[in-house]
């Protein structure tokens, strides 16, 4: 199998963390590409018709894309222990929503000319990030502190990406329980092995 990904992508990182946590990292060739929505890598375009990462090329079937699809496939391949029902999936969806908003903020700031950047758009995406973090802190701490599942992996990758690209967001303020959980989870070997390069 071959995974097309970028080190900076939180969605791709989620997949690679799962590979580490399930002992499958040596089963997958990882192709690190440089790609943007404005200038997609030819490798990305050839593996995913939507020209998005991550994409997992398999020997026994069509290429899988969308991190949730890839993670579910790889978890099933490893014995199916990381998807523990609806709560796990809702938690993953919440984390993916935080990632979506944070990535859109990155595109606005990194790809759009400064004179065309839309402050109200950035504020709206920041509000989604902070709303997601507040919900995690208020509703999901007992789940996050339980046995490892896809929700925990997704949340950790989302929060790490916000720190990586948008440290000024200050998501920890008012979310101390979530911040404490993340500090501990971030020390896991799978998280340390998948850190993106310096911004």
Coordinates of C-alpha atoms in Angstrom, one line a residue:
X1 CA 0.0 0.0 0.0
X2 CA 1.1 3.6 -0.5
X3 CA -0.2 6.6 1.4
X4 CA 0.0 10.0 -0.3
X5 CA 0.2 12.7 2.3
X6 CA 1.8 15.9 3.5
X7 CA 3.6 16.2 6.9
X8 CA 1.7 19.5 7.6
X9 CA -1.8 18.0 7.0
X10 CA -3.7 17.2 10.2
X11 CA -5.9 14.8 8.3
X12 CA -2.9 12.9 6.9
X13 CA -1.3 12.9 10.4
X14 CA -4.3 11.3 11.8
X15 CA -3.8 8.4 9.4
X16 CA -0.1 8.0 10.2
X17 CA -0.7 8.2 14.0
X18 CA -3.3 5.4 13.5
X19 CA -0.7 3.4 11.6
X20 CA 1.8 3.8 14.4
X21 CA -0.8 2.9 17.1
X22 CA -1.9 -0.2 15.3
X23 CA 1.5 -1.5 14.3
X24 CA 1.0 -1.0 10.6
X25 CA 3.5 1.7 9.8
X26 CA 5.9 -0.7 8.1
X27 CA 3.1 -2.0 5.8
X28 CA 2.6 1.3 4.0
X29 CA 4.9 3.3 1.8
X30 CA 4.5 6.9 2.7
X31 CA 4.9 9.4 -0.1
X32 CA 5.3 13.0 1.2
X33 CA 4.2 15.5 -1.3
X34 CA 4.0 19.3 -1.6
X35 CA 0.5 20.2 -2.6
X36 CA -2.0 23.1 -2.3
X37 CA -5.6 23.5 -3.6
X38 CA -4.2 26.0 -6.2
X39 CA -1.3 23.8 -7.3
X40 CA -2.0 20.2 -6.5
X41 CA 0.8 17.7 -6.8
X42 CA 0.6 15.3 -9.8
X43 CA 0.9 12.4 -7.3
X44 CA -2.2 13.6 -5.5
X45 CA -4.2 14.1 -8.7
X46 CA -3.3 10.7 -9.9
X47 CA -4.4 9.0 -6.6
X48 CA -7.5 11.0 -5.8
X49 CA -9.8 12.6 -8.4
X50 CA -10.5 15.4 -5.9
X51 CA -6.8 16.2 -5.7
X52 CA -6.8 16.0 -1.9
X53 CA -4.7 14.3 0.7
X54 CA -4.5 11.7 2.2
X55 CA -5.1 9.0 -0.3
X56 CA -4.3 5.3 0.3
X57 CA -3.5 3.2 -2.8
X58 CA -4.2 -0.5 -2.2
X59 CA -3.0 -3.6 -4.0
X60 CA -6.4 -5.3 -3.7
X61 CA -8.8 -2.6 -4.5
X62 CA -9.4 1.0 -5.5
X63 CA -7.6 3.9 -3.8
X64 CA -9.3 5.1 -0.6
X65 CA -9.5 8.8 0.2
X66 CA -10.9 11.0 3.0
X67 CA -9.1 10.4 6.3
X68 CA -12.2 8.9 8.0
X69 CA -12.5 6.3 5.2
X70 CA -8.8 5.4 5.3
X71 CA -8.7 5.3 9.1
X72 CA -11.8 3.0 9.3
X73 CA -10.2 0.7 6.7
X74 CA -6.8 0.5 8.5
X75 CA -8.5 0.0 11.8
X76 CA -10.5 -2.9 10.4
X77 CA -7.3 -4.3 8.9
X78 CA -5.7 -4.2 12.3
X79 CA -8.6 -6.0 14.1
X80 CA -11.1 -3.1 14.6
X81 CA -10.4 -1.8 18.0
X82 CA -10.4 2.0 17.5
X83 CA -14.0 2.6 16.4
X84 CA -16.1 2.1 19.6
X85 CA -19.5 3.1 18.3
X86 CA -21.3 6.4 17.7
X87 CA -19.4 8.4 20.4
X88 CA -16.1 7.6 18.8
X89 CA -17.4 8.7 15.4
X90 CA -19.0 11.9 16.7
X91 CA -15.8 12.8 18.5
X92 CA -13.8 12.2 15.3
X93 CA -16.3 14.3 13.3
X94 CA -15.9 17.1 15.9
X95 CA -12.1 17.0 15.6
X96 CA -12.3 16.9 11.8
X97 CA -14.5 20.0 11.9
X98 CA -11.8 21.8 14.0
X99 CA -9.3 20.7 11.4
X100 CA -11.5 21.9 8.5
X101 CA -11.8 25.3 10.0
X102 CA -8.1 25.6 10.9
X103 CA -7.0 24.5 7.5
X104 CA -9.4 27.1 5.9
X105 CA -7.7 29.7 8.1
X106 CA -4.3 28.5 6.8
X107 CA -5.4 28.8 3.2
X108 CA -6.8 32.3 3.8
X109 CA -3.6 33.5 5.4
X110 CA -1.0 31.6 3.3
X111 CA -2.6 31.4 -0.2
X112 CA -4.7 34.5 -0.6
X113 CA -2.9 37.8 -1.2
X114 CA -2.8 39.9 2.0
X115 CA -5.0 42.7 0.5
X116 CA -7.7 40.1 -0.3
X117 CA -7.8 38.3 3.0
X118 CA -11.2 38.4 4.6
X119 CA -11.1 39.0 8.4
X120 CA -14.7 38.1 9.0
X121 CA -14.1 34.7 7.3
X122 CA -11.1 34.1 9.5
X123 CA -13.1 35.1 12.6
X124 CA -15.9 32.7 11.6
X125 CA -13.4 29.8 11.3
X126 CA -11.7 30.7 14.5
X127 CA -15.1 30.6 16.2
X128 CA -15.6 27.1 15.0
X129 CA -12.2 26.0 16.4
X130 CA -13.0 27.6 19.7
X131 CA -16.5 26.2 19.8
X132 CA -15.3 22.8 19.1
X133 CA -12.7 23.0 21.8
X134 CA -15.3 24.3 24.3
X135 CA -17.6 21.4 23.5
X136 CA -14.7 18.9 23.9
X137 CA -13.8 20.4 27.3
X138 CA -17.5 20.4 28.5
X139 CA -18.8 17.2 27.1
X140 CA -16.1 14.7 26.1
X141 CA -13.4 14.6 28.7
X142 CA -14.5 11.3 30.2
X143 CA -14.4 9.7 26.7
X144 CA -11.0 11.3 25.9
X145 CA -9.6 9.9 29.2
X146 CA -10.8 6.4 28.4
X147 CA -9.3 3.6 26.2
X148 CA -7.6 4.7 23.1
X149 CA -9.9 5.2 20.1
X150 CA -10.1 7.2 16.8
X151 CA -11.8 10.1 18.6
X152 CA -8.7 10.7 20.8
X153 CA -6.3 10.4 17.8
X154 CA -8.4 12.9 15.8
X155 CA -8.7 15.4 18.6
X156 CA -5.0 15.3 19.3
X157 CA -4.1 15.8 15.6
X158 CA -6.6 18.7 15.4
X159 CA -5.3 20.5 18.5
X160 CA -1.7 20.0 17.4
X161 CA -2.5 21.5 14.0
X162 CA -4.1 24.6 15.7
X163 CA -0.9 25.0 17.7
X164 CA 1.2 24.5 14.6
X165 CA -0.5 27.0 12.3
X166 CA -2.6 29.2 14.6
X167 CA -1.0 29.5 18.1
X168 CA -2.6 32.9 18.6
X169 CA -6.0 31.2 18.8
X170 CA -5.3 30.4 22.4
X171 CA -7.7 27.5 22.5
X172 CA -6.4 26.4 26.0
X173 CA -8.0 29.4 27.7
X174 CA -11.1 28.2 29.5
X175 CA -10.4 24.6 28.4
X176 CA -8.0 23.6 31.0
X177 CA -9.1 20.0 31.2
X178 CA -8.7 19.6 27.5
X179 CA -5.3 21.3 27.6
X180 CA -4.1 18.9 30.4
X181 CA -5.3 15.9 28.4
X182 CA -3.6 17.0 25.3
X183 CA -0.3 17.7 27.0
X184 CA -0.3 14.0 28.1
X185 CA -1.6 12.6 24.9
X186 CA 0.9 14.6 22.8
X187 CA 3.8 12.7 24.6
X188 CA 2.7 9.4 23.1
X189 CA 5.4 7.9 20.7
X190 CA 3.0 8.0 17.8
X191 CA 2.4 11.7 18.2
X192 CA 6.1 12.4 18.7
X193 CA 7.0 10.4 15.5
X194 CA 4.6 12.3 13.4
X195 CA 5.3 15.9 14.3
X196 CA 5.2 18.3 11.3
X197 CA 8.3 20.3 10.4
X198 CA 8.6 23.7 11.9
X199 CA 6.2 26.2 10.4

